[in-house]
Coordinates of C-alpha atoms and ligand atoms in Angstrom, one line a residue:
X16 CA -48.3 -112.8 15.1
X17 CA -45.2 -111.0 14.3
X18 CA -42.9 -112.2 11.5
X19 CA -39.2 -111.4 11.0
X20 CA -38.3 -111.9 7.1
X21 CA -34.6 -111.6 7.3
X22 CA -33.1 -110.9 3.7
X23 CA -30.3 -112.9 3.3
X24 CA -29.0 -112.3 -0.4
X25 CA -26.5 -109.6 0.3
X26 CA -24.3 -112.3 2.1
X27 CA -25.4 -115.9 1.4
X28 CA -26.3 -114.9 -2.4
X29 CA -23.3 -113.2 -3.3
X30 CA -21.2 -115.2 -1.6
X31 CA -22.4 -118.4 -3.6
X32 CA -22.2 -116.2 -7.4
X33 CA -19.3 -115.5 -9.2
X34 CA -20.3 -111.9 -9.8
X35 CA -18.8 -108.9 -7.8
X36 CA -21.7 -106.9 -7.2
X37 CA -20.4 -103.0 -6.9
X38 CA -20.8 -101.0 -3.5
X39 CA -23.3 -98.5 -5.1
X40 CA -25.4 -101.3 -6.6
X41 CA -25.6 -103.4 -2.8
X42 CA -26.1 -99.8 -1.0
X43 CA -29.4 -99.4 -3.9
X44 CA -30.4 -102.6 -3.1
X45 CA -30.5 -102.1 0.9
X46 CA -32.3 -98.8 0.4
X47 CA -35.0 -100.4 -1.8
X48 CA -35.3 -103.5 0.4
X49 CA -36.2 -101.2 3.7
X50 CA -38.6 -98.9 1.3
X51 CA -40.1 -102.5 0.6
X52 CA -40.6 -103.2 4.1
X53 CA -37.9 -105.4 5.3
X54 CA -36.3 -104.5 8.8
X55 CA -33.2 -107.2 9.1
X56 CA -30.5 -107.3 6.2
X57 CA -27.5 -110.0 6.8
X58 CA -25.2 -107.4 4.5
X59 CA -21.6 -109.3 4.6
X60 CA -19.1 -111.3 6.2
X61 CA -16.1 -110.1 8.0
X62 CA -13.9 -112.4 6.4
X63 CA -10.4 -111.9 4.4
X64 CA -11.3 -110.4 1.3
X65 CA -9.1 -112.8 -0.7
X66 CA -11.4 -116.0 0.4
X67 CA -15.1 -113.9 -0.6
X68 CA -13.8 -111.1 -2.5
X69 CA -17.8 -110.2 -3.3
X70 CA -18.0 -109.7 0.3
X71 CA -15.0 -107.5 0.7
X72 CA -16.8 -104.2 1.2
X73 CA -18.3 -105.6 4.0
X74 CA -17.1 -102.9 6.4
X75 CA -18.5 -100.1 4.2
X76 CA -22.3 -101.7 4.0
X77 CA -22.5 -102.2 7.1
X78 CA -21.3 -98.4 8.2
X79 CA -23.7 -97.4 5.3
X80 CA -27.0 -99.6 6.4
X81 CA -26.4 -98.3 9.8
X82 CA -27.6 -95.2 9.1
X83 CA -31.0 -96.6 8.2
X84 CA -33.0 -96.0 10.9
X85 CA -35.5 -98.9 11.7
X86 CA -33.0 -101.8 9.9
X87 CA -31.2 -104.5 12.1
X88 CA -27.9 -105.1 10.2
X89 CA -26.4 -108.3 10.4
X90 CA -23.3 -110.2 9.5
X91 CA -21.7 -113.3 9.3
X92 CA -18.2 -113.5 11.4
X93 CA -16.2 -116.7 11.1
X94 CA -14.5 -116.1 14.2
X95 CA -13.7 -113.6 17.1
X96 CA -11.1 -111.6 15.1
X97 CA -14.3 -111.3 12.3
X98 CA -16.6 -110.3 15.3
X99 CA -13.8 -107.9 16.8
X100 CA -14.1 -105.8 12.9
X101 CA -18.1 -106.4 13.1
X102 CA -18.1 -105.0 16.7
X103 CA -16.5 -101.8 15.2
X104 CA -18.7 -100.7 12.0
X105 CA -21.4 -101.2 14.4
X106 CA -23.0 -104.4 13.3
X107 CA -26.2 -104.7 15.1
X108 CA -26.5 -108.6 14.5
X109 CA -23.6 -111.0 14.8
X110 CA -23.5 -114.7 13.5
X111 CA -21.1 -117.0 14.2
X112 CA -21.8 -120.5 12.5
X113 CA -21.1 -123.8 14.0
X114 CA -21.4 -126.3 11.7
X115 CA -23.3 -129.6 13.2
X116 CA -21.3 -132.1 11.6
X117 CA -17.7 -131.6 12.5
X118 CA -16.6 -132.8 9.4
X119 CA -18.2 -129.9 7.6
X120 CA -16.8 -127.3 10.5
X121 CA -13.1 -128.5 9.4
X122 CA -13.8 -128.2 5.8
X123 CA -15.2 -125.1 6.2
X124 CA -14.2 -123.2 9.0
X125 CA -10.6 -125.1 9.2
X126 CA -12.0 -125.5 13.2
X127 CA -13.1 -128.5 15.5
X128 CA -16.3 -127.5 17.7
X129 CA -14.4 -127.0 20.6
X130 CA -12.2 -124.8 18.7
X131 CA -15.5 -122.5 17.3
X132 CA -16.6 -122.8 21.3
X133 CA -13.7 -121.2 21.9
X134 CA -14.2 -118.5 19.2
X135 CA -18.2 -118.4 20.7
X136 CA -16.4 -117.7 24.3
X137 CA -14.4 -115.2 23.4
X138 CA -16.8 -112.7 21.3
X139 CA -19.4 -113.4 24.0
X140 CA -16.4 -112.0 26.6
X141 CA -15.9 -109.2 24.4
X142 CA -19.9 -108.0 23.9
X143 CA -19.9 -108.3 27.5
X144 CA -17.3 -105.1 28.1
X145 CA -19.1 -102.9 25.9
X146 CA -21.3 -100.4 27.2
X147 CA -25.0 -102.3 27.6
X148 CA -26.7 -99.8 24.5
X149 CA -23.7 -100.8 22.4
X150 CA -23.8 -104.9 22.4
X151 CA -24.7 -106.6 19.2
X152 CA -26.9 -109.1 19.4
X153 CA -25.1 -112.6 19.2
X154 CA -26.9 -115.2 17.5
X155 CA -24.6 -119.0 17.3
X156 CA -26.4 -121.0 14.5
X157 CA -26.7 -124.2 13.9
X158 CA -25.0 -124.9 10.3
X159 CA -26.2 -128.9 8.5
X160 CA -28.1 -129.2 11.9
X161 CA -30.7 -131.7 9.3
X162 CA -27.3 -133.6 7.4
X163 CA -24.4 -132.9 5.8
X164 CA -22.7 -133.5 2.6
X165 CA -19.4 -135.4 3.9
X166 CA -21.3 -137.1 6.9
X167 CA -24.7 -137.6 5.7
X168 CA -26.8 -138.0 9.1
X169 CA -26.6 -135.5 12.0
X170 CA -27.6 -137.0 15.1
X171 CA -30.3 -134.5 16.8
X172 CA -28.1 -135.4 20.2
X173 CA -25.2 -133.8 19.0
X174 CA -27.5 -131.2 17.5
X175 CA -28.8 -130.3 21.3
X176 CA -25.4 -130.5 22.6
X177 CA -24.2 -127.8 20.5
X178 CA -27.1 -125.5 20.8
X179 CA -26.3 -125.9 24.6
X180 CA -22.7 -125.5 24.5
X181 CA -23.6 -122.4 22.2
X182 CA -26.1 -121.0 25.1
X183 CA -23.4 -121.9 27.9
X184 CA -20.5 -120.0 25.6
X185 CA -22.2 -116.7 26.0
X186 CA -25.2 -116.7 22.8
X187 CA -28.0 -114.7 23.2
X188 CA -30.0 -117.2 21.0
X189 CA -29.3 -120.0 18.3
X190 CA -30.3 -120.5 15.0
X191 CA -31.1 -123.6 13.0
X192 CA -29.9 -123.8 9.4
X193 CA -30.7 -126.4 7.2
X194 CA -27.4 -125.7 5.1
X195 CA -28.1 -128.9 3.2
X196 CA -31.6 -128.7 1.9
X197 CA -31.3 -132.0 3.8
X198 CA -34.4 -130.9 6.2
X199 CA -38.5 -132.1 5.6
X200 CA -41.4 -130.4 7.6
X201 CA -41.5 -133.6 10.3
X202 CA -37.5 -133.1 11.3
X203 CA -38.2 -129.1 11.6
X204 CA -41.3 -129.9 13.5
X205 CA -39.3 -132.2 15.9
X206 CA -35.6 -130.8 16.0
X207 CA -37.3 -127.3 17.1
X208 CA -39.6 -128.9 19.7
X209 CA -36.1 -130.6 21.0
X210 CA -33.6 -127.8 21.0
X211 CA -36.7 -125.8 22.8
X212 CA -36.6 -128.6 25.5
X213 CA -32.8 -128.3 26.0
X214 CA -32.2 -124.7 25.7
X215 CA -35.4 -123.1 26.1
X216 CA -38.5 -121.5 23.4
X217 CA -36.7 -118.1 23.9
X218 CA -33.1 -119.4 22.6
X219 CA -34.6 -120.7 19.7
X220 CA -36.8 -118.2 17.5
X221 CA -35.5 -118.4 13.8
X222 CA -34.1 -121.0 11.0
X223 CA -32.4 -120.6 7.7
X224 CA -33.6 -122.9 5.2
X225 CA -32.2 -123.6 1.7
X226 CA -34.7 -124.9 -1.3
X227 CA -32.4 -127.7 -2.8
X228 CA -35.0 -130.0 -2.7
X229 CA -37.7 -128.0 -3.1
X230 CA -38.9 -128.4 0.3
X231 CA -37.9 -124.9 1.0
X232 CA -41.7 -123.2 1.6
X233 CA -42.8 -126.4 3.2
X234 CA -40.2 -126.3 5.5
X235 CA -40.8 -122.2 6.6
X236 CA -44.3 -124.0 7.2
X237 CA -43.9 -126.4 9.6
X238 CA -41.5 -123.7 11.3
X239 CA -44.8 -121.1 11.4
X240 CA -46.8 -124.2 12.4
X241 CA -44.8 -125.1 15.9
X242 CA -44.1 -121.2 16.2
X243 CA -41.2 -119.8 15.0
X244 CA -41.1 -115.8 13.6
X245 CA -37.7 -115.5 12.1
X246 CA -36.8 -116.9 8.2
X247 CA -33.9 -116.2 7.2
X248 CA -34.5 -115.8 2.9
X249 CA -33.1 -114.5 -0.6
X250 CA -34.1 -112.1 -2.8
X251 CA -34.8 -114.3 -6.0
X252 CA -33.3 -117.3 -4.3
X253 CA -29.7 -115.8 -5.4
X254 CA -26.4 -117.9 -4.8
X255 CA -28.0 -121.1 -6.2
X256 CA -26.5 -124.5 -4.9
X257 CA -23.2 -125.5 -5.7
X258 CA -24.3 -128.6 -5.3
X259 CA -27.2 -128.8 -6.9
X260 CA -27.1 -127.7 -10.2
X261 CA -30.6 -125.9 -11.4
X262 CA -31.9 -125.8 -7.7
X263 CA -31.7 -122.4 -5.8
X264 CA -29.7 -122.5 -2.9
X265 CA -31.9 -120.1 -0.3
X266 CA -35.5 -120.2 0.1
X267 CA -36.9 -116.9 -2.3
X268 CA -37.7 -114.2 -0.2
X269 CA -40.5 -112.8 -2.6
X270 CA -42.2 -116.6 -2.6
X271 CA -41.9 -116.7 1.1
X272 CA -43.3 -113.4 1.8
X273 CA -46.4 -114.2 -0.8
X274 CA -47.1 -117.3 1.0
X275 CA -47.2 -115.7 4.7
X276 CA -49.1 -112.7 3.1
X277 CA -51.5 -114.7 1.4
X278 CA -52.2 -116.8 4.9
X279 CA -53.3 -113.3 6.1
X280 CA -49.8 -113.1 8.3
X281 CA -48.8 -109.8 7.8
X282 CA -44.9 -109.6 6.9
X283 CA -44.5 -105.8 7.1
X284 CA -43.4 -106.2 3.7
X285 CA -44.9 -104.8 0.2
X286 CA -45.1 -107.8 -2.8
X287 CA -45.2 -105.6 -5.9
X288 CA -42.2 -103.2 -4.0
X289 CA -40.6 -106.5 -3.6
X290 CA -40.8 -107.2 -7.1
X291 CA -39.2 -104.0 -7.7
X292 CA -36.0 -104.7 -5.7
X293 CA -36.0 -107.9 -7.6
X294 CA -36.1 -106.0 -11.0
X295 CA -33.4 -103.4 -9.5
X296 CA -30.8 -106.4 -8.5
X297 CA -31.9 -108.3 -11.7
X298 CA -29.9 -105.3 -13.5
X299 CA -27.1 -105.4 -11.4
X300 CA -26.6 -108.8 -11.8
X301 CA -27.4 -109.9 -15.4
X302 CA -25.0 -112.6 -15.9
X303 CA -26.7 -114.5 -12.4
X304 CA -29.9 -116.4 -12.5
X305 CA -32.7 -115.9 -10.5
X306 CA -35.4 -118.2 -8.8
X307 CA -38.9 -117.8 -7.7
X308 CA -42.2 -118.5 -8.4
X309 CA -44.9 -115.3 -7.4
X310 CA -42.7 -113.2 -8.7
X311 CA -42.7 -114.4 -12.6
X312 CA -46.2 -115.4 -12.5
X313 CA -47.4 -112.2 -10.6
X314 CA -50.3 -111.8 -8.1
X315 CA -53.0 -113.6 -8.7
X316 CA -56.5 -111.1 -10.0
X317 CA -57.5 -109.7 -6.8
X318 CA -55.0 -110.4 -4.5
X319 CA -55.5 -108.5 -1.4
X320 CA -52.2 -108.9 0.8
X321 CA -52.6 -108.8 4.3
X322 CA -50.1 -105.6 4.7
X323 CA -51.4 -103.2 2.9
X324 CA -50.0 -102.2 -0.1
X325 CA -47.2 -98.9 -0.7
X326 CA -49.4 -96.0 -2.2
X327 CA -48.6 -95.8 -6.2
X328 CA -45.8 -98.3 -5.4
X329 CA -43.1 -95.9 -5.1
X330 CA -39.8 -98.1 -5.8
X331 CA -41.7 -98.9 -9.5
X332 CA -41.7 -95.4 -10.5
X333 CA -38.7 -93.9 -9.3
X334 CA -35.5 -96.9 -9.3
X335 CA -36.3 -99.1 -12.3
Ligands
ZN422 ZN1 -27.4 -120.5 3.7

């Protein structure tokens, strides 16, 4: 089985800290993430800088990561005119989030669902002129697809709907975010097993949980368990929860990969490298807290992961 760890933290963490994390210090923290072993980096947002100014050298990380040869760079784009500045740094990856609960999509995104359709329509127009090599992937995800603050339940119909009127507007797949932390293994279980009946298994291969409730690992479980390879995750769980004071807001990349690797699923990904980046991001951000359990109590005395180990653990010797 192949998993997808996608690292989240340059865009969902930073987004959620009050910290501006400098250029140089994101760029070190892409370069030891890939040395680590992880292959998909959501770096930014193509938003205004004046609504996420830690986001505003989006442009320039994603130019930068590009480079990397062997990393899918994603990014976040709000809306078509975000996708349009995405499309030329050369963004390999590009989300556009519709929020489930259409209260939240107003409050957030200032835009009705048929209004983010719209937006869905029009970037899907625009991939399809560009020569076939050059077309980003375009993933639509499902944002409070398990409940939402202001509404509270999110009927799985309307759920469905979306994820078909995200297919029919042009996606090459969606994505199911549990924005919340409202989600429990038994919904993930059975909102998967539904969008897969409306939209089909291939439309439907990753999800992006949040930890609010501690439910986070539990959650990435029952996703393994009915057969999805992509979680989305956070380097130390960074952003925390603005709602939830004291909880971490993404699911911790370095718990998430411990767990897989101590299953014996192979993540492609090195723990005590891992650990490293953690340290490295750690001293870029000192005034942020971070989350995560198998990284403060270390692997336990003869650990074998399932991927094998980075000889001498090169990021420990030469960035810390
Ligand atoms: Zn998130």
């Amino acid at each position: 089985m192949n998993i997808l760890i996608s690292e989240v933290g340059p865009r969902d963490g930073l987004q959620n800290v009050s910290s501006i994390m400098p250029t140089t210090a994101k760029k070190a923290w892409i370069d030891a993430a890939f040395a680590a072993g992880i292959r998909e980096i959501e770096v930014g947002s193509f938003v205004p800088a004046k609504l996420l100014p830690q986001l505003a050298d989006t442009n320039e990380i994603v130019s930068y990561a590009r480079q990397i040869e062997g990393l899918t760079v994603a990014a976040l784009v709000p809306n078509s005119h975000g996708a349009r500045n995405a499309i030329n740094a050369g963004t390999h990856k590009i989300t556009l989030p519709l929020s489930c609960s259409e209260s939240h999509s107003i409050a957030n995104l200032r835009r009705t669902h048929e209004q983010v359709l719209a937006e869905a329509r029009s970037i899907a127009n625009m991939i399809a002129e560009l020569p076939a090599k050059s077309r980003p992937h375009f993933e639509g995800s499902l944002s409070t697809a398990f409940g939402c603050t202001i509404e509270g339940n999110v009927p799985e119909d309307k759920v469905i709907e979306l994820a078909e009127a995200l297919m029919e507007a042009g996606c090459d797949e969606v994505g199911l975010a549990d924005t919340t932390g409202y989600a429990n293994p038994t919904s993930v279980k059975e909102l998967i097993k539904k969008i897969w009946g409306a939209v089909g298994q291939e439309a439907l291969t990753g999800i992006h949980l949040h930890n609010t409730r501690g439910l986070g690992l539990a959650n990435a479980y029952a996703a393994l368990e009915v057969g999805l390879t992509t979680f989305d995750s956070s380097l130390g769980g960074l952003g925390g929860c603005p709602f939830a004071p004291g909880a971490s807001g993404n699911l911790v990349t370095e718990d998430l990969v411990y767990m897989f690797e101590a299953m014996g699923i192979s993540t492609g990904i090195d723990l005590e490298s891992l650990f490293s980046v953690r340290r490295l991001v750690q001293e870029s951000l000192p005034s942020e807290e971070f989350y995560g359990f198998a990284p403060e109590a270390g692997l336990p005395l003869g650990f074998s992961p399932t991927t094998p180990s980075l000889p001498n653990n090169q990021l420990a010797g030469s960035r810390s």
